[in-house]
PDB file of C-alpha atoms in Angstrom:
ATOM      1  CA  UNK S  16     143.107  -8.196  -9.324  1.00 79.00           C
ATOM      2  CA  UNK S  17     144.363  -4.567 -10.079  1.00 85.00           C
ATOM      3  CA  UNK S  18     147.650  -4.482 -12.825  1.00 92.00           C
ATOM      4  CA  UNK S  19     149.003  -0.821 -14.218  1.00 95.00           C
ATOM      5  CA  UNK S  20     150.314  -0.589 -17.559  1.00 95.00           C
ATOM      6  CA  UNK S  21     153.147   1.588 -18.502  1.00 96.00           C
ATOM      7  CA  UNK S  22     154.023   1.158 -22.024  1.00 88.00           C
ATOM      8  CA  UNK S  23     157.677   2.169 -23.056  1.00 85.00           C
ATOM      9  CA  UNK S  24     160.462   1.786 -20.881  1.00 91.00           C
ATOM     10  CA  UNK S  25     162.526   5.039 -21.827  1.00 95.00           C
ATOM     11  CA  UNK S  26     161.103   8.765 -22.877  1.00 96.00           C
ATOM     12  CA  UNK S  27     163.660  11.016 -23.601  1.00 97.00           C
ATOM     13  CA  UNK S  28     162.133  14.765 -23.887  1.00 97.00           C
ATOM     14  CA  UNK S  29     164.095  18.115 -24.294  1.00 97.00           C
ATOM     15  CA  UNK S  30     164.422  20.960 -22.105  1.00 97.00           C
ATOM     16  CA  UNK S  31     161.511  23.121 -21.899  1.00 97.00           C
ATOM     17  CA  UNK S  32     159.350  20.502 -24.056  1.00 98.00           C
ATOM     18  CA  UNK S  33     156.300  19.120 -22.777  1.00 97.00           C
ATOM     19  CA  UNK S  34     156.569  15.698 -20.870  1.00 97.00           C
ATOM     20  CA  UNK S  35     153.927  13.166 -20.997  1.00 97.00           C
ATOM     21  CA  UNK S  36     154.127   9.747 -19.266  1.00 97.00           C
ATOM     22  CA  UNK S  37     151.349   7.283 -19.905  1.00 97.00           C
ATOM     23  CA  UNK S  38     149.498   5.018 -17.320  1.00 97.00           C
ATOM     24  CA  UNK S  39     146.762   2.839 -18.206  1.00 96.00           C
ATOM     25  CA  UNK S  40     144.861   0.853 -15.014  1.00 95.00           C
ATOM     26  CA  UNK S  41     143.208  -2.322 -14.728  1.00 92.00           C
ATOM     27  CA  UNK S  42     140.081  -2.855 -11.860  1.00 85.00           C
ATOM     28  CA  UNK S  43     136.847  -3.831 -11.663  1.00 81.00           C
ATOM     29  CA  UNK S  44     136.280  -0.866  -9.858  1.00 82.00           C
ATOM     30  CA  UNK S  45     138.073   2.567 -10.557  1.00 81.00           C
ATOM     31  CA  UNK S  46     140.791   2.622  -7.715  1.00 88.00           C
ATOM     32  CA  UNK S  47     142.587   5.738  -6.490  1.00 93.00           C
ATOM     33  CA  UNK S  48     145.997   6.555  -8.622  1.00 94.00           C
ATOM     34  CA  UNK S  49     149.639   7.722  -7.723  1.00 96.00           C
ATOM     35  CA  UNK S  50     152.658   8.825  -9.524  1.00 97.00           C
ATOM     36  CA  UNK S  51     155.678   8.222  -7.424  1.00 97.00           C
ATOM     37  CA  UNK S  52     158.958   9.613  -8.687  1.00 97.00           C
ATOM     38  CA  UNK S  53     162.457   7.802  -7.458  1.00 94.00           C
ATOM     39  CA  UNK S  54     165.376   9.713  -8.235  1.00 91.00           C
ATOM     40  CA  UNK S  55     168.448   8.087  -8.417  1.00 86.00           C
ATOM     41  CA  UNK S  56     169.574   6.268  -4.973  1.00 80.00           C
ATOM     42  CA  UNK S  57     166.550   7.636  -3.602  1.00 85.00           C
ATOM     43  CA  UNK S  58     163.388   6.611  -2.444  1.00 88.00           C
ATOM     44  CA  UNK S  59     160.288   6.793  -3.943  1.00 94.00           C
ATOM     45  CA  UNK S  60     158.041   9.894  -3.363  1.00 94.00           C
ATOM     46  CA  UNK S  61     155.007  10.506  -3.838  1.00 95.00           C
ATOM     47  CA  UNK S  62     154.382  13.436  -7.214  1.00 96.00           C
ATOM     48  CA  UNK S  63     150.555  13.648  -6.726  1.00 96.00           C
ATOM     49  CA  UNK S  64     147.399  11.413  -6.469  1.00 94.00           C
ATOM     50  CA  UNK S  65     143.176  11.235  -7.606  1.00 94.00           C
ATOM     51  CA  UNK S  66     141.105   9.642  -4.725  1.00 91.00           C
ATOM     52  CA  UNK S  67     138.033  10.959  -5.257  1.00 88.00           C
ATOM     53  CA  UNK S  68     136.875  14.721  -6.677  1.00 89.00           C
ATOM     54  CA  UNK S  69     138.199  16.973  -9.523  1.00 91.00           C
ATOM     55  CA  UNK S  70     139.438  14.687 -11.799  1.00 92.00           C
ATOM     56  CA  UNK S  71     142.573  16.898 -13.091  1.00 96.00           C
ATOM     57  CA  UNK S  72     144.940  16.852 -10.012  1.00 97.00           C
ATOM     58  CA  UNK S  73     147.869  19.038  -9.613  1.00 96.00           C
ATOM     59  CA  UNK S  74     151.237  17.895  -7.652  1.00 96.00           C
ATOM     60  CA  UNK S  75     154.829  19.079  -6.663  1.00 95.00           C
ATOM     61  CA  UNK S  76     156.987  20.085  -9.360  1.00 93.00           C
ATOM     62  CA  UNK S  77     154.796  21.403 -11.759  1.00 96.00           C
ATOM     63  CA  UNK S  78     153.068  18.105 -13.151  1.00 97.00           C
ATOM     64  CA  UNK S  79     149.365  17.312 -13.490  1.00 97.00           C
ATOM     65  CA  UNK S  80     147.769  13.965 -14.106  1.00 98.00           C
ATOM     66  CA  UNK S  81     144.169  13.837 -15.415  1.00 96.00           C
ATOM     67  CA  UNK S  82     141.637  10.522 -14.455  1.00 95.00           C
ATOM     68  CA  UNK S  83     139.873   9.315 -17.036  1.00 95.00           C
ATOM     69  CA  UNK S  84     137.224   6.662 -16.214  1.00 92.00           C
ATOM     70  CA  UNK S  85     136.318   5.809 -19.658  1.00 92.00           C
ATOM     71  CA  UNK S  86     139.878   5.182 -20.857  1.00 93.00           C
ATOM     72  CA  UNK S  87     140.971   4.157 -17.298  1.00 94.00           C
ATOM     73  CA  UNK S  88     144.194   6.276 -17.972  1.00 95.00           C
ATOM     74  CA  UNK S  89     145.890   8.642 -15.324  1.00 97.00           C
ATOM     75  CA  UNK S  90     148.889  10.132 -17.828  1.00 97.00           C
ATOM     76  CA  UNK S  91     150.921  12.568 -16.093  1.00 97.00           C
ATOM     77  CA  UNK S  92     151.822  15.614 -17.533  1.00 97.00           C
ATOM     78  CA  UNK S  93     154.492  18.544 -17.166  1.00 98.00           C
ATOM     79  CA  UNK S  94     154.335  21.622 -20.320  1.00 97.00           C
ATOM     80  CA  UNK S  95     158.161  22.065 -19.436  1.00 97.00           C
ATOM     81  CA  UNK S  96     160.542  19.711 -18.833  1.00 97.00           C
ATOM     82  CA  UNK S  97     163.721  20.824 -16.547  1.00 97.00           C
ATOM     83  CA  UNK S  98     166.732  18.744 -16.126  1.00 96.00           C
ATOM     84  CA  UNK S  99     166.047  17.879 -12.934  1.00 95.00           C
ATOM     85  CA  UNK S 100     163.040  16.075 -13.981  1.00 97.00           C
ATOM     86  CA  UNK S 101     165.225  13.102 -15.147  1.00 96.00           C
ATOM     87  CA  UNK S 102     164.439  10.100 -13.147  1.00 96.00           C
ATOM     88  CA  UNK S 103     162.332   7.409 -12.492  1.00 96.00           C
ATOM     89  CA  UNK S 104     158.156   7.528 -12.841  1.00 98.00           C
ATOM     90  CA  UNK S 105     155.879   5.056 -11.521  1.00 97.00           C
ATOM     91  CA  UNK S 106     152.499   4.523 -11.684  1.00 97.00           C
ATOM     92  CA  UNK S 107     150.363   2.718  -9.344  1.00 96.00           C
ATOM     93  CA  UNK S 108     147.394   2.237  -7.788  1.00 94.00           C
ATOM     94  CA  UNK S 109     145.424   1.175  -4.385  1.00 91.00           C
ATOM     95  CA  UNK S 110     141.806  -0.820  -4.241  1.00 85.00           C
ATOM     96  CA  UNK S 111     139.494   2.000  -2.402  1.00 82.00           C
ATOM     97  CA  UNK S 112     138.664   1.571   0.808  1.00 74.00           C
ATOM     98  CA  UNK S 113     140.807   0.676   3.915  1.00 70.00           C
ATOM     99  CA  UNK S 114     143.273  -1.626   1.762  1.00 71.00           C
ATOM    100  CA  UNK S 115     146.061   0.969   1.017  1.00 80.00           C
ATOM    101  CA  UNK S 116     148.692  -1.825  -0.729  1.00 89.00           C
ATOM    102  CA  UNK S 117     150.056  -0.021  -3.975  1.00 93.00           C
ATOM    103  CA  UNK S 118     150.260  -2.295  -7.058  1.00 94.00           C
ATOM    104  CA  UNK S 119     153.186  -0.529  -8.845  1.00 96.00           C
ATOM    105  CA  UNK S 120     153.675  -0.256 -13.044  1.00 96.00           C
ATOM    106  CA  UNK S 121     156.974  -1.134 -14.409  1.00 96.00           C
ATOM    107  CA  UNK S 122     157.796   2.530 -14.266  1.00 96.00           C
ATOM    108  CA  UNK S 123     159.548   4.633 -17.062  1.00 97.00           C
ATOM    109  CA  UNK S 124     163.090   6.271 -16.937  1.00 97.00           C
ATOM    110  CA  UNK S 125     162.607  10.348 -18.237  1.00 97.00           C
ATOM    111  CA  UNK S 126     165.801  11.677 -19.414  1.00 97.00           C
ATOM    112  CA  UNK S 127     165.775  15.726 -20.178  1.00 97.00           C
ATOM    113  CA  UNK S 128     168.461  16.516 -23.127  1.00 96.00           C
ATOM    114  CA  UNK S 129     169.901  19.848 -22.870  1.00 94.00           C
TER     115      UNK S 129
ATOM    116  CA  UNK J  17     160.809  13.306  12.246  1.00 54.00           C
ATOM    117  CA  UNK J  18     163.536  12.404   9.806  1.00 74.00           C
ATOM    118  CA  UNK J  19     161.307   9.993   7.708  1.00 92.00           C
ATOM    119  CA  UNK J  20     161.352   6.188   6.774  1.00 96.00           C
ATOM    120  CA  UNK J  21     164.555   4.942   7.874  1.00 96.00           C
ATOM    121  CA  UNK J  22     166.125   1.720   7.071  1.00 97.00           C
ATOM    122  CA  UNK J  23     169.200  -0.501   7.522  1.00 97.00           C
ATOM    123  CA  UNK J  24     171.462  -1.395   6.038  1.00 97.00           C
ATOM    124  CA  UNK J  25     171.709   0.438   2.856  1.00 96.00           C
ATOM    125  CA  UNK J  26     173.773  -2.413   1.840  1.00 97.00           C
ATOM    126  CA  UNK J  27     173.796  -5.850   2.626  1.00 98.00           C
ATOM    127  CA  UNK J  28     176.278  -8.444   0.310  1.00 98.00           C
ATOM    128  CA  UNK J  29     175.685 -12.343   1.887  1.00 98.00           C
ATOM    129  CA  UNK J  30     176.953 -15.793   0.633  1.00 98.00           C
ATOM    130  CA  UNK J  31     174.374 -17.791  -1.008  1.00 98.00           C
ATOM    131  CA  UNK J  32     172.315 -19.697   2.295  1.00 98.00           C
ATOM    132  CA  UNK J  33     173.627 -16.904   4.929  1.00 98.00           C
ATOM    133  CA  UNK J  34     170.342 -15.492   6.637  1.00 98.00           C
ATOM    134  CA  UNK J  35     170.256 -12.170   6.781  1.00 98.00           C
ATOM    135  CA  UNK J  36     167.914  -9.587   8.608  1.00 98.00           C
ATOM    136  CA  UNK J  37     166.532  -5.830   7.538  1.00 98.00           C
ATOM    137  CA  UNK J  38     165.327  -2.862  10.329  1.00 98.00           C
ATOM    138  CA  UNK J  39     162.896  -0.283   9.364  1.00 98.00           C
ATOM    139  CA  UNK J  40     162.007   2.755  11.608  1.00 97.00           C
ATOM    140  CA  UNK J  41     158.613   4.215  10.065  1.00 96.00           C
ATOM    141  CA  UNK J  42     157.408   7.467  10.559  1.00 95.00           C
ATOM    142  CA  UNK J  43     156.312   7.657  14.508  1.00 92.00           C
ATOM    143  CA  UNK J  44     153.025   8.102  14.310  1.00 91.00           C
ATOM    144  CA  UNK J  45     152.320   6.084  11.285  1.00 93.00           C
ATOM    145  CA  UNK J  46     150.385   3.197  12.439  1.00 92.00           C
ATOM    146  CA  UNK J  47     150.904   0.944   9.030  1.00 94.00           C
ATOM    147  CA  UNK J  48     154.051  -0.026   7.774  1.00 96.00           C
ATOM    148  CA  UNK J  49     154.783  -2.329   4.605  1.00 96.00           C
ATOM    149  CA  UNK J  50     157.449  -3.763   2.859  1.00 97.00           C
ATOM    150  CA  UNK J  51     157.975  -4.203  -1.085  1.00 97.00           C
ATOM    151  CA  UNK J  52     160.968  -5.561  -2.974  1.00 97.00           C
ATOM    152  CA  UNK J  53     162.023  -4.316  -6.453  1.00 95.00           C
ATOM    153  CA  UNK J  54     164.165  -5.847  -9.025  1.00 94.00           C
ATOM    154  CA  UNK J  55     166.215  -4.045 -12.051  1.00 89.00           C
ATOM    155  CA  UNK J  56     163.577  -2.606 -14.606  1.00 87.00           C
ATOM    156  CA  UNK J  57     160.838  -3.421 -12.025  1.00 91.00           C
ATOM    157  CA  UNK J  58     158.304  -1.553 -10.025  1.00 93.00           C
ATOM    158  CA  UNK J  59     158.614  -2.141  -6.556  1.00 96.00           C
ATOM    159  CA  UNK J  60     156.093  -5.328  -5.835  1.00 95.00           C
ATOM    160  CA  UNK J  61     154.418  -5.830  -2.580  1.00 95.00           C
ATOM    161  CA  UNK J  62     155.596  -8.433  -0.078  1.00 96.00           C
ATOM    162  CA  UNK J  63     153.388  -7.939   3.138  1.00 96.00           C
ATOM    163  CA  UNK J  64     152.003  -5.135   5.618  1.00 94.00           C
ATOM    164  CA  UNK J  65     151.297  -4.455   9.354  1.00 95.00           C
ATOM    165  CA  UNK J  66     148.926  -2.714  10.908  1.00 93.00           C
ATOM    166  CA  UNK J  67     150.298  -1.830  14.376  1.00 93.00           C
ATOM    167  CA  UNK J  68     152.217  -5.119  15.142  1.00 93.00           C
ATOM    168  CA  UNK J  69     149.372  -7.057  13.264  1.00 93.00           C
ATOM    169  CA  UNK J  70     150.437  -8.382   9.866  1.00 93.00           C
ATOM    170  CA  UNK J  71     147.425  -8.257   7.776  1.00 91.00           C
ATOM    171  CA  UNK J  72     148.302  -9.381   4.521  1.00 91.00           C
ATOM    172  CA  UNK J  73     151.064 -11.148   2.976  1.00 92.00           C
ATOM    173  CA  UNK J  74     151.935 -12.078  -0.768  1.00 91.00           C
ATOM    174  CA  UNK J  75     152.362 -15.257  -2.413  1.00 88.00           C
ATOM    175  CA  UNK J  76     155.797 -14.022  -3.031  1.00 79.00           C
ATOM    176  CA  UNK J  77     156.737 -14.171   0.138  1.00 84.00           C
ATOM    177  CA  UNK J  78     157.696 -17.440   0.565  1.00 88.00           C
ATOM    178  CA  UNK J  79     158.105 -19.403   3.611  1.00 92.00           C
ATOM    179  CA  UNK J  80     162.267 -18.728   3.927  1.00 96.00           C
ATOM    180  CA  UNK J  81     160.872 -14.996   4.189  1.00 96.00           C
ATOM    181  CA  UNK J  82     159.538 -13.856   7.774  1.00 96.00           C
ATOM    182  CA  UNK J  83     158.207 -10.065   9.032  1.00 96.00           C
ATOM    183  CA  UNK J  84     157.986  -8.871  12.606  1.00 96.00           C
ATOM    184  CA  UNK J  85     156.859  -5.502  13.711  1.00 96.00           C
ATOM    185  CA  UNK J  86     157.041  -6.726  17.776  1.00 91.00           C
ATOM    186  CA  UNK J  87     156.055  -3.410  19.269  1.00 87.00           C
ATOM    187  CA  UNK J  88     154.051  -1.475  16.246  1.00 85.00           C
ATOM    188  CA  UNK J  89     156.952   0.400  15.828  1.00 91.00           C
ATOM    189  CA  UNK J  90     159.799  -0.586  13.654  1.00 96.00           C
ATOM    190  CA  UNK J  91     159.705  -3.959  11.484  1.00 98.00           C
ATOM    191  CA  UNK J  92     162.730  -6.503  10.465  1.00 98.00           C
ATOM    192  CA  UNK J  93     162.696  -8.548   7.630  1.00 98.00           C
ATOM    193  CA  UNK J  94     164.157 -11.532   7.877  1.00 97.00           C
ATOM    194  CA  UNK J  95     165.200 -14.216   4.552  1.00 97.00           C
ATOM    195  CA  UNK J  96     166.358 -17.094   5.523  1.00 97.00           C
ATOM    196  CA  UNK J  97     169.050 -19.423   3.419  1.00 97.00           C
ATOM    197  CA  UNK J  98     169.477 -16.661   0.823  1.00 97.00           C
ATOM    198  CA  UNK J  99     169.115 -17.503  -2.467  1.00 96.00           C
ATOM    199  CA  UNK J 100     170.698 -15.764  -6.028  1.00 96.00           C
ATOM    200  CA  UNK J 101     167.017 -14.700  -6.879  1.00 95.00           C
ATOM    201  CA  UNK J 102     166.440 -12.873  -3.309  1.00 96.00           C
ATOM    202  CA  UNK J 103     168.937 -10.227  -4.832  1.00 97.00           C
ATOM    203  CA  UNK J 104     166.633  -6.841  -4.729  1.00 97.00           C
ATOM    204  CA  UNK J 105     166.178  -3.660  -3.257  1.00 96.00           C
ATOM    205  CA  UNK J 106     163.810  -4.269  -0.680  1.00 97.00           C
ATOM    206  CA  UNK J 107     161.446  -1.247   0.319  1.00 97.00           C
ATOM    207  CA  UNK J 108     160.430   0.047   3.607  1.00 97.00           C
ATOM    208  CA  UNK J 109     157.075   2.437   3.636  1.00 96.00           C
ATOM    209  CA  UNK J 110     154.958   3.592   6.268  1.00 95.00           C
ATOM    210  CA  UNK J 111     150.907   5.403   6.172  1.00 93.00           C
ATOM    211  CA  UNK J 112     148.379   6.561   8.529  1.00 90.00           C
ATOM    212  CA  UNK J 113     145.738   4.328   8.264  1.00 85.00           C
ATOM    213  CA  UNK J 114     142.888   4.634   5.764  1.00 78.00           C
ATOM    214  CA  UNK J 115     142.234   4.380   2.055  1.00 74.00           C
ATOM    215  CA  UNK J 116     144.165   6.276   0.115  1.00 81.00           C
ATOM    216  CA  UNK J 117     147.087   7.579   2.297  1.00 85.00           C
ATOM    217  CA  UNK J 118     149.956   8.473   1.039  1.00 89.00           C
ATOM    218  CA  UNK J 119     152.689   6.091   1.678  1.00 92.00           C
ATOM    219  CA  UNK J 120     156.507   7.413   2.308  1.00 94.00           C
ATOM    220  CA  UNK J 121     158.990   5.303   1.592  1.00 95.00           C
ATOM    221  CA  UNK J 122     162.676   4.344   3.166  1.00 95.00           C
ATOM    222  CA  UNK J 123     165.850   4.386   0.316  1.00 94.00           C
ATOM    223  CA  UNK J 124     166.077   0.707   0.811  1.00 95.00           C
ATOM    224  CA  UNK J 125     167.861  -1.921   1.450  1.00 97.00           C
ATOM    225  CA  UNK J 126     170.387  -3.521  -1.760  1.00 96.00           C
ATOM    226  CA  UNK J 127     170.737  -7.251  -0.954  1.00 98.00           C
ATOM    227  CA  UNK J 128     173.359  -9.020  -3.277  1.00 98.00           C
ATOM    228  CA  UNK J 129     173.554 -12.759  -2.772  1.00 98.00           C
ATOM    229  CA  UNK J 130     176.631 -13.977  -3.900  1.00 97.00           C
TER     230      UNK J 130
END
């Protein structure tokens, strides 16, 4: 069975620092990764995700998440924060293959202080 | 095409009403799945279709819980003699088929059981 880890509940950054969201994976084999943002009374969509290739992927809004096989992390990263960064982050991840049902982390709330 | 769509956005029923959810997926998405998400939760997987086949469904998903997608094209979820701990969001999201897709998701559905 595949669980995601997001440890912390709450990050609370400043403007124009850097943001960095952990997300640690558990599979027997490496799966493919997302980061999903849901902003408030919104859905979720999708930031960026790894399925196979260059391991440092690149998505909307300026963030970056890097895989990491040996640490089976996929941390997303932003050098700037913005206030309209603030929401909701989750994590999650699909078995490769044809099976495309997300298993979701607990997510974190971001808040960007002035 | 407008996205996921779903209905209501709110739904407030008396403990052992039934009540019943519609989601319109994107048209030419030929999977569809639904997830439900409690406060300080990510969303957690309840069941998928594949056209109008379901192909998996979760031990959460108990028997008072019932998914149709007649024609391939929009699903209802059903719950039967509501109970307090039904009280969710529950999530609509729709792919192309294949591993990996990205999956866009509906705002949801709030169910209170009162």
């Amino acid at each position: 069975a595949q669980s995601v880890t997001q440890l912390g509940s709450h990050v609370s950054v400043s403007e124009g620092a850097l943001v960095l969201l952990r997300c640690n994976y558990s599979s027997s084999v490496p799966p493919y990764l997302f980061w999903y943002v849901q902003y408030p009374n919104q859905g979720l969509q999708l930031l960026l995700k790894y399925t196979t290739g260059a391991t440092l992927v690149k998505g909307i809004n300026g963030f970056e998440a890097e895989f990491k096989k040996s640490e089976t992390s996929f941390h997303l990263t932003k050098p700037s924060a913005h206030m309209s960064d603030a929401a909701e982050y989750f994590c999650a991840v699909t078995p490769t293959g044809a099976n495309s049902k997300l298993t979701f982390g607990k997510g974190i709330t971001l808040s960007v202080r002035p | 095409d407008t996205g996921v769509s779903q209905d209501p956005r709110h739904k407030i029923t008396k403990r052992g009403q039934n009540v019943t959810f519609r989601c319109d997926p994107i048209s030419e998405h030929n999977r569809l799945y639904w997830y439900r998400q409690t406060l300080g939760q990510g969303p957690e997987f309840l069941t998928y279709f594949q056209n109008e086949a379901q192909l998996e469904k979760s031990r959460l998903l108990s028997d008072r819980f019932s998914a149709e997608r007649p024609k391939g094209s929009f699903s209802t979820l059903e719950i039967q003699r509501t109970e307090q701990g039904d009280s969710a969001m529950y999530l609509c999201a729709s792919s192309l088929e294949g591993g990996g897709a990205e999956a866009f998701f509906g705002q949801g559905t709030r169910l209170t059981v009162v």
